[in-house]
Tab-separated table of C-alpha atoms (C1' of nucleotides) in Angstrom:
chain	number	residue	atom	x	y	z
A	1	UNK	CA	-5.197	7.759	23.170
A	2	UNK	CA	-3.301	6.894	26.566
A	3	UNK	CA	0.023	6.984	27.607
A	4	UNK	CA	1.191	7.367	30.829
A	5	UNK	CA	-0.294	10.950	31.644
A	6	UNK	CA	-3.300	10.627	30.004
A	7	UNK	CA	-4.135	7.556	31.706
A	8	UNK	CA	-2.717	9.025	35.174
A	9	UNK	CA	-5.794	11.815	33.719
A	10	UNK	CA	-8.079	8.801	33.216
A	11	UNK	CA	-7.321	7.473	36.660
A	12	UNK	CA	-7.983	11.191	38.949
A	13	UNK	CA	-11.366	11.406	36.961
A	14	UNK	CA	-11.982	7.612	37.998
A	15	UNK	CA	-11.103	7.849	41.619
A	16	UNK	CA	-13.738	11.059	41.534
A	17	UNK	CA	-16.445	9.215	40.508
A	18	UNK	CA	-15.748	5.818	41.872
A	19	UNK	CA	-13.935	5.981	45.050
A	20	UNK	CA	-16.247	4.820	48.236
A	21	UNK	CA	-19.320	4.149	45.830
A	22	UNK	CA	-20.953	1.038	45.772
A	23	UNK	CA	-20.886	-0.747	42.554
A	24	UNK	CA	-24.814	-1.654	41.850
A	25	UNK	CA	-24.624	-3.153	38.626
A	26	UNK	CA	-22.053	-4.020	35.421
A	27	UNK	CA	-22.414	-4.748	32.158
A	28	UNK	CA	-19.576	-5.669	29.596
A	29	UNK	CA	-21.291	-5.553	26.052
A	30	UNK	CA	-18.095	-6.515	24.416
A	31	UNK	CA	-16.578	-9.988	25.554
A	32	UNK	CA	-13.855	-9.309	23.782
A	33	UNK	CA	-12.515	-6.989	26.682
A	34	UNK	CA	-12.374	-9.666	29.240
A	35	UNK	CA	-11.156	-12.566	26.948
A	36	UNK	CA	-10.669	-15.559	28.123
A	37	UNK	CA	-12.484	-14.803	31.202
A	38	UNK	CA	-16.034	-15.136	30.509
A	39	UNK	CA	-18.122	-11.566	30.747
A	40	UNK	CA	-20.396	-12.697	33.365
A	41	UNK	CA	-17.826	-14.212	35.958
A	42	UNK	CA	-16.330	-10.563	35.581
A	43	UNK	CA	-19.725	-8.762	36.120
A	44	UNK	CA	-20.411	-10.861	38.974
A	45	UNK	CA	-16.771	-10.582	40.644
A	46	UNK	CA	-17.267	-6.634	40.962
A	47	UNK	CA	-21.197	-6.006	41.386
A	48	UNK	CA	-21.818	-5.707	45.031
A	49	UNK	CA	-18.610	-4.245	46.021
A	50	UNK	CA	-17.110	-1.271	47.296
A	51	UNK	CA	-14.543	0.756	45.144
A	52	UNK	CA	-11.390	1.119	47.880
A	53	UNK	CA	-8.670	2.621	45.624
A	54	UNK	CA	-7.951	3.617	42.039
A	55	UNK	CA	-4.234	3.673	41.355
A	56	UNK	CA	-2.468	3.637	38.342
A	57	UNK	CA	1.332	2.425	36.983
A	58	UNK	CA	2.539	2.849	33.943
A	59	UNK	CA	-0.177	2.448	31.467
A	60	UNK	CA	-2.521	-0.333	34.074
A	61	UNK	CA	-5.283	1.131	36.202
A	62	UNK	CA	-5.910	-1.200	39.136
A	63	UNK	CA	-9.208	-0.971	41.077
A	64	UNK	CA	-9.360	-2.183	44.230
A	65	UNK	CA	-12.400	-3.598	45.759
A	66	UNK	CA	-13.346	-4.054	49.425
A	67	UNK	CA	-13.264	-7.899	49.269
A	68	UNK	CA	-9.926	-7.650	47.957
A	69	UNK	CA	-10.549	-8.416	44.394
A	70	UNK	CA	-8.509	-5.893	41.937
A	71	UNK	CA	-9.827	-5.044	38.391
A	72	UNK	CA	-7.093	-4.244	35.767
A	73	UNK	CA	-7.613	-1.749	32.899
A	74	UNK	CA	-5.842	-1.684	30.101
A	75	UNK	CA	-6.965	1.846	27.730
A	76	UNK	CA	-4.736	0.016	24.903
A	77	UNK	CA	-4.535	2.903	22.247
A	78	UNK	CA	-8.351	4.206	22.065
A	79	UNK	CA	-9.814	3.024	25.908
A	80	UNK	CA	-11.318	5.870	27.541
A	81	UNK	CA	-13.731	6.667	30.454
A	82	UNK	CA	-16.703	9.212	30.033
A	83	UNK	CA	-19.562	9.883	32.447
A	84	UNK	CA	-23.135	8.866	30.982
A	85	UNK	CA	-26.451	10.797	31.810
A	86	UNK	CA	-28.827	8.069	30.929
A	87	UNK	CA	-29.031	4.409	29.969
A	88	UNK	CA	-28.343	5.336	26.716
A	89	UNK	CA	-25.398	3.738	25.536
A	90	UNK	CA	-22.780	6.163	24.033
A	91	UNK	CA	-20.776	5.729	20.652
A	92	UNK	CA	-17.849	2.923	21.157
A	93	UNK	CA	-19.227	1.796	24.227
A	94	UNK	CA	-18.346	-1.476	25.677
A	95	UNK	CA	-18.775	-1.400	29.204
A	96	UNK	CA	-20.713	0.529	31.827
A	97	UNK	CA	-19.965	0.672	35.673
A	98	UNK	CA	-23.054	1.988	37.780
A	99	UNK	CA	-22.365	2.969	41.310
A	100	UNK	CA	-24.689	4.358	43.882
A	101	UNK	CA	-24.292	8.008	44.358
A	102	UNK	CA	-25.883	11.049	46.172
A	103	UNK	CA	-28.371	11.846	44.916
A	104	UNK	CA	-28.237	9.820	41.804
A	105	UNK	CA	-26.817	6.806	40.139
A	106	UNK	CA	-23.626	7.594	38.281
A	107	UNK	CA	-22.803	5.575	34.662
A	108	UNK	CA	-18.962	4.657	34.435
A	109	UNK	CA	-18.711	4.222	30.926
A	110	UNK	CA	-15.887	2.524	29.129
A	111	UNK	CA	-15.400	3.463	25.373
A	112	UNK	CA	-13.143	1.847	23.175
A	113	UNK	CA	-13.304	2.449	19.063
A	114	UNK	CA	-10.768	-0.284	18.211
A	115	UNK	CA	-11.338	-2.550	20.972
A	116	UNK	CA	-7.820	-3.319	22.163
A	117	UNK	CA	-8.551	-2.139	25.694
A	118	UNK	CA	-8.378	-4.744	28.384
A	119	UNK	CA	-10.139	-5.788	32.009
A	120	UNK	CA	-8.631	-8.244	33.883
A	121	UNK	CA	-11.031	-9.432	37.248
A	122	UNK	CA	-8.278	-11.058	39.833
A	123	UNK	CA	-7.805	-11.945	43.392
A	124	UNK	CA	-3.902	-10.851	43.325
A	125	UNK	CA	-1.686	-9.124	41.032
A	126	UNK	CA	-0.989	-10.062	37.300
A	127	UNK	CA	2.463	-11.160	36.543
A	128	UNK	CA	2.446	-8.173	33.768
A	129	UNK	CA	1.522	-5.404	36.380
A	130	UNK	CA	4.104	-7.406	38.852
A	131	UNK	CA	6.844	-7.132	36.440
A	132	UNK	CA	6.257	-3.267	35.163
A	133	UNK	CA	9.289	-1.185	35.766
A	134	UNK	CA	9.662	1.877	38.218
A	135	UNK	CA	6.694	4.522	36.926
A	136	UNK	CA	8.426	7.674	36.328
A	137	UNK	CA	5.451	10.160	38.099
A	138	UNK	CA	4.879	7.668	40.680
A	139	UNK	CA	8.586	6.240	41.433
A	140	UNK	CA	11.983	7.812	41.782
A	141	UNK	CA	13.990	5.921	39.111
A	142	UNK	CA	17.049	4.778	40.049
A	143	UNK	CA	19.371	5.692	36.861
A	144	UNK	CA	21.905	3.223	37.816
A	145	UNK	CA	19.993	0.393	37.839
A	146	UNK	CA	18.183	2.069	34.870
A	147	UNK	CA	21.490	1.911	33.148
A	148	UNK	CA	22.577	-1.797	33.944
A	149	UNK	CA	19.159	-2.687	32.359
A	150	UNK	CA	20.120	-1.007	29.345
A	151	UNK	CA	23.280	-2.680	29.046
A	152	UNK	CA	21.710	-6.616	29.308
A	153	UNK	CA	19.947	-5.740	26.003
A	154	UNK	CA	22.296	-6.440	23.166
A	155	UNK	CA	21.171	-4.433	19.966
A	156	UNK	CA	18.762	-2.758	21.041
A	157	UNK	CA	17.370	0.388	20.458
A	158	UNK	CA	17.510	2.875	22.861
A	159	UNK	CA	13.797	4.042	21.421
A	160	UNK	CA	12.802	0.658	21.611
A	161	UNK	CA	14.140	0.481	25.056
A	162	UNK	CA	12.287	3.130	26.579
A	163	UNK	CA	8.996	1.266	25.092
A	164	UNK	CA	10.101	-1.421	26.807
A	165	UNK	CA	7.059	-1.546	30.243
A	166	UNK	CA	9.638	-3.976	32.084
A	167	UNK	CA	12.293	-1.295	32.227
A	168	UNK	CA	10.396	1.742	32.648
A	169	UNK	CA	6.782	1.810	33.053
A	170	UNK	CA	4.205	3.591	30.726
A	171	UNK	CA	6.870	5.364	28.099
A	172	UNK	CA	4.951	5.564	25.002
A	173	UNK	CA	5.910	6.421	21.337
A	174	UNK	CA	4.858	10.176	21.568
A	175	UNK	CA	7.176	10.239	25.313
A	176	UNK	CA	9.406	8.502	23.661
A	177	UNK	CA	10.322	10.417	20.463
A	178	UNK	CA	10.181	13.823	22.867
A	179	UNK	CA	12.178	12.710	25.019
A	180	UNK	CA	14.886	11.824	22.867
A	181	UNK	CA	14.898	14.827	20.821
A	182	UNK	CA	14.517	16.743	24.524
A	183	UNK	CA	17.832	14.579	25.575
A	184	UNK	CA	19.465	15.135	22.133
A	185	UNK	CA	19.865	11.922	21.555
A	186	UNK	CA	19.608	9.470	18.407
A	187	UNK	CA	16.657	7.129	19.041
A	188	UNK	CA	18.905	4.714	16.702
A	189	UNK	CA	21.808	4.605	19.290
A	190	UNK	CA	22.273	1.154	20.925
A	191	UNK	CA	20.778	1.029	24.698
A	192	UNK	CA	23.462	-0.658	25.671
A	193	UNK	CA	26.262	2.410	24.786
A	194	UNK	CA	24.926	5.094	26.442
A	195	UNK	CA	27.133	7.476	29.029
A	196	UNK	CA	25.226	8.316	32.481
A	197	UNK	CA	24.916	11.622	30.997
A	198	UNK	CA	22.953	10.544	28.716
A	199	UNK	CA	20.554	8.186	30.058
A	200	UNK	CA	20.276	11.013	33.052
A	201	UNK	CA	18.992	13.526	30.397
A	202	UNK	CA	16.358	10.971	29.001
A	203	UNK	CA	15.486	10.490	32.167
A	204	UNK	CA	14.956	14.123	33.185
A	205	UNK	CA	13.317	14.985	29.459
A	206	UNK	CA	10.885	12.250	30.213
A	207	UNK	CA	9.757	13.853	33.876
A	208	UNK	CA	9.546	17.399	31.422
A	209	UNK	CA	7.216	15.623	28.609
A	210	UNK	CA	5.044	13.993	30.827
A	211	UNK	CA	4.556	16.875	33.028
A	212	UNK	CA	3.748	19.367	30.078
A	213	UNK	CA	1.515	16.819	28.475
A	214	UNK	CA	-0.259	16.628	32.028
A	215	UNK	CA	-0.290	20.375	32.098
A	216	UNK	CA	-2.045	20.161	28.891
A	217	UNK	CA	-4.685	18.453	30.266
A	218	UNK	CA	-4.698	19.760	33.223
A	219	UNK	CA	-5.583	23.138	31.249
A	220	UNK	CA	-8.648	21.305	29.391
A	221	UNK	CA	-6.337	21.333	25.629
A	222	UNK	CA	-7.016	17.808	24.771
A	223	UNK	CA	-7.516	17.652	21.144
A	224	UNK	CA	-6.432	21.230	20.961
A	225	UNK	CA	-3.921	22.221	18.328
A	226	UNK	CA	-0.968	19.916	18.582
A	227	UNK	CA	1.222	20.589	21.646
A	228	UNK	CA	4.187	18.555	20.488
A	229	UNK	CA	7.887	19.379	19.275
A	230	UNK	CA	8.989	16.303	17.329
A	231	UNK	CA	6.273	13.344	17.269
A	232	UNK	CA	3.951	14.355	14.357
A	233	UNK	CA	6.033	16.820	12.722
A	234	UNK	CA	8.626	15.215	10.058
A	235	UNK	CA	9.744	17.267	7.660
A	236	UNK	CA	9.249	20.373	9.831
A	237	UNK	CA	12.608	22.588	11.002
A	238	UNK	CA	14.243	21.436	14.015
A	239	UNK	CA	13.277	24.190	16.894
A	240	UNK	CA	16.960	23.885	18.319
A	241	UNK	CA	18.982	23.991	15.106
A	242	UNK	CA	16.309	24.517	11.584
A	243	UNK	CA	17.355	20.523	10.159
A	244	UNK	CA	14.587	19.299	8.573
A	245	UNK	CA	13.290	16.292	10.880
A	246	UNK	CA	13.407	12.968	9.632
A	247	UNK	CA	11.804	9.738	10.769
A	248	UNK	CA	12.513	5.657	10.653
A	249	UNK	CA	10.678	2.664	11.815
A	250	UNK	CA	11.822	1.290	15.179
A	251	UNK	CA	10.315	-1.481	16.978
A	252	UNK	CA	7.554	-1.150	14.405
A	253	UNK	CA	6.887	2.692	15.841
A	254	UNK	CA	6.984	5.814	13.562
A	255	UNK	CA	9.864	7.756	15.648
A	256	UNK	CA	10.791	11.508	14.172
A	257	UNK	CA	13.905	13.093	15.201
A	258	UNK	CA	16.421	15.319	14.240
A	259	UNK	CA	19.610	14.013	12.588
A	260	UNK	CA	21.484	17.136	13.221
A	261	UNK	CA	21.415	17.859	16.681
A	262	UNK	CA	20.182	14.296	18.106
A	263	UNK	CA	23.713	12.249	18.151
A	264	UNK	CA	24.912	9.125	19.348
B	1	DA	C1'	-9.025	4.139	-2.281
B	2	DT	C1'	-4.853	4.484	0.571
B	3	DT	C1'	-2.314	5.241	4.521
B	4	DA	C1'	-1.422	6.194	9.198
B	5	DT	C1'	-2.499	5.746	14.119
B	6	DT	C1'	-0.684	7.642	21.566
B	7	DG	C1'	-0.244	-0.491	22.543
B	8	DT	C1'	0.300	-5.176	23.745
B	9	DT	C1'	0.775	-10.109	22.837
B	10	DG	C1'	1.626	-14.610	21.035
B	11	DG	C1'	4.263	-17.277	17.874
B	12	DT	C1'	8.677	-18.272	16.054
B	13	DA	C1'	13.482	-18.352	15.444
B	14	DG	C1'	17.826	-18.007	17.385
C	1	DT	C1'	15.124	-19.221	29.679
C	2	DC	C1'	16.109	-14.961	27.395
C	3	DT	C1'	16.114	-11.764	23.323
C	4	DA	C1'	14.497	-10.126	18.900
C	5	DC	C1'	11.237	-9.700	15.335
C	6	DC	C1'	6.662	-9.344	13.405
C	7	DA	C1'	1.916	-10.206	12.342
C	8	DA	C1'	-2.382	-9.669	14.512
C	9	DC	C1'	-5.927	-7.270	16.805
C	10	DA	C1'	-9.945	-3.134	14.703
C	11	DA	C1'	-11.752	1.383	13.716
C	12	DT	C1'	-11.362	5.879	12.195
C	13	DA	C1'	-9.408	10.115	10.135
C	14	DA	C1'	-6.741	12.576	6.722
DNA sequence: ATTATTGTTGGTAG
DNA sequence: TCTACCAACAATAA
């Protein structure tokens, strides 16, 4: 389900349970999560170790442990974390983290319906986490350098753009289309045209989604009755000026907008 | 039965 | 080397 604030949601409910415990045991039912690393080189890389820090950019979770080793996770579009009361293995499960706890063990549990989720055991830094963009909660974002980015990419999209993790970090297709219709801006315009006022007001409409979507949770509403404005809701009036919204395929993506008060 | 889905990646072509 | 495009991955819900 994850973009960036859900998985900055993941992440606080991780550190909780995971920061200063001892990892006791680890098992990875689904290799397919660790591919090509082999599941047992990965169990035995984290069992035995301390949990230092949980941190989070863009859409990666990084776990570091107190030999130094980092674990990666990647939600993908159905990862999620869930305590577990038992041995019992919950529905979707694929991988369990037990850590030593007052009074009792705790069961890290790692759930994953479609299985596109990813853990990555490493010694340093992958060159995708290296090479994210600034993280728009975490990071002030520079727009100027924001823009010059923009303008390398040819024909781009600025909707594609902003899914882009290289330029910005953990912009996902619901951030995406509410941004834009936030900014008043046609996801179909070319990156590479757009005034500083414009990329400013993306910029500032993506701060406003991901803080009401992190609100949201905040408040306990997940799977609630839809909280969004645009993403979802084709065909519906426009709340600024009663068009009907439309939608188009970009970068593959389903993106909704408004074509009468979104312009180029 | 059909269609859609909040994400990345690897191959290919240019 | 870089950019752009797209199929693939897999399960569920409407």
């Amino acid at each position: 389900m994850p973009e960036l604030p859900e998985v900055e949601y993941v992440r606080e409910r991780l550190h909780g349970w995971l920061r200063r415990r001892r990892i006791v045991a680890c098992t990875i039912a689904d290799a397919r999560l660790v591919r090509p690393a082999r599941v047992a080189t990965v169990e035995r890389s984290i069992v035995g170790r301390l949990v230092e820090r949980v941190e989070r950019h863009g859409k990666w979770i990084r776990l570091t442990l107190d030999d130094g080793r980092l674990l990666f996770v990647h939600l993908a579009m159905t990862g999620w974390f869930e305590l577990a009361e038992s041995e019992q293995a919950l529905r979707h499960e694929r991988a369990r983290i037990t850590v030593s706890g007052r009074p009792h063990l705790t069961h890290v549990v790692y759930v994953d319906a479609r299985r596109w989720g990813r853990w990555i055991s490493s010694r340093s830094d992958t060159p995708t986490w290296a090479h994210l963009g600034p993280d728009p909660l975490n990071d002030t974002v520079d727009p100027a350098a924001l823009r010059s980015r923009f303008r390398r990419s040819k024909s781009r999209s600025i909707k594609e753009a902003l899914l882009d993790q290289t330029l910005l970090a953990g912009v996902g297709n619901i951030q995406a289309t509410e941004a834009l219709w936030k900014a008043r801006v046609d996801p179909r315009a070319r990156a590479s045209a757009l005034g500083d006022k414009q990329v400013d007001a993306i910029l500032r409409a993506i701060s406003w989604s991901i803080a009401r979507t992190m609100a949201d949770l905040a408040r306990g509403e997940r799977g609630k009755e839809d909280p969004f404005l645009v993403y979802g809701h084709r065909g519906q009036p426009c709340r600024r000026c009663k068009t009907a919204l439309t939608h188009i395929i970009l970068g593959g993506r389903t993106t909704t907008f408004c074509p009468g008060c979104q312009t180029k």
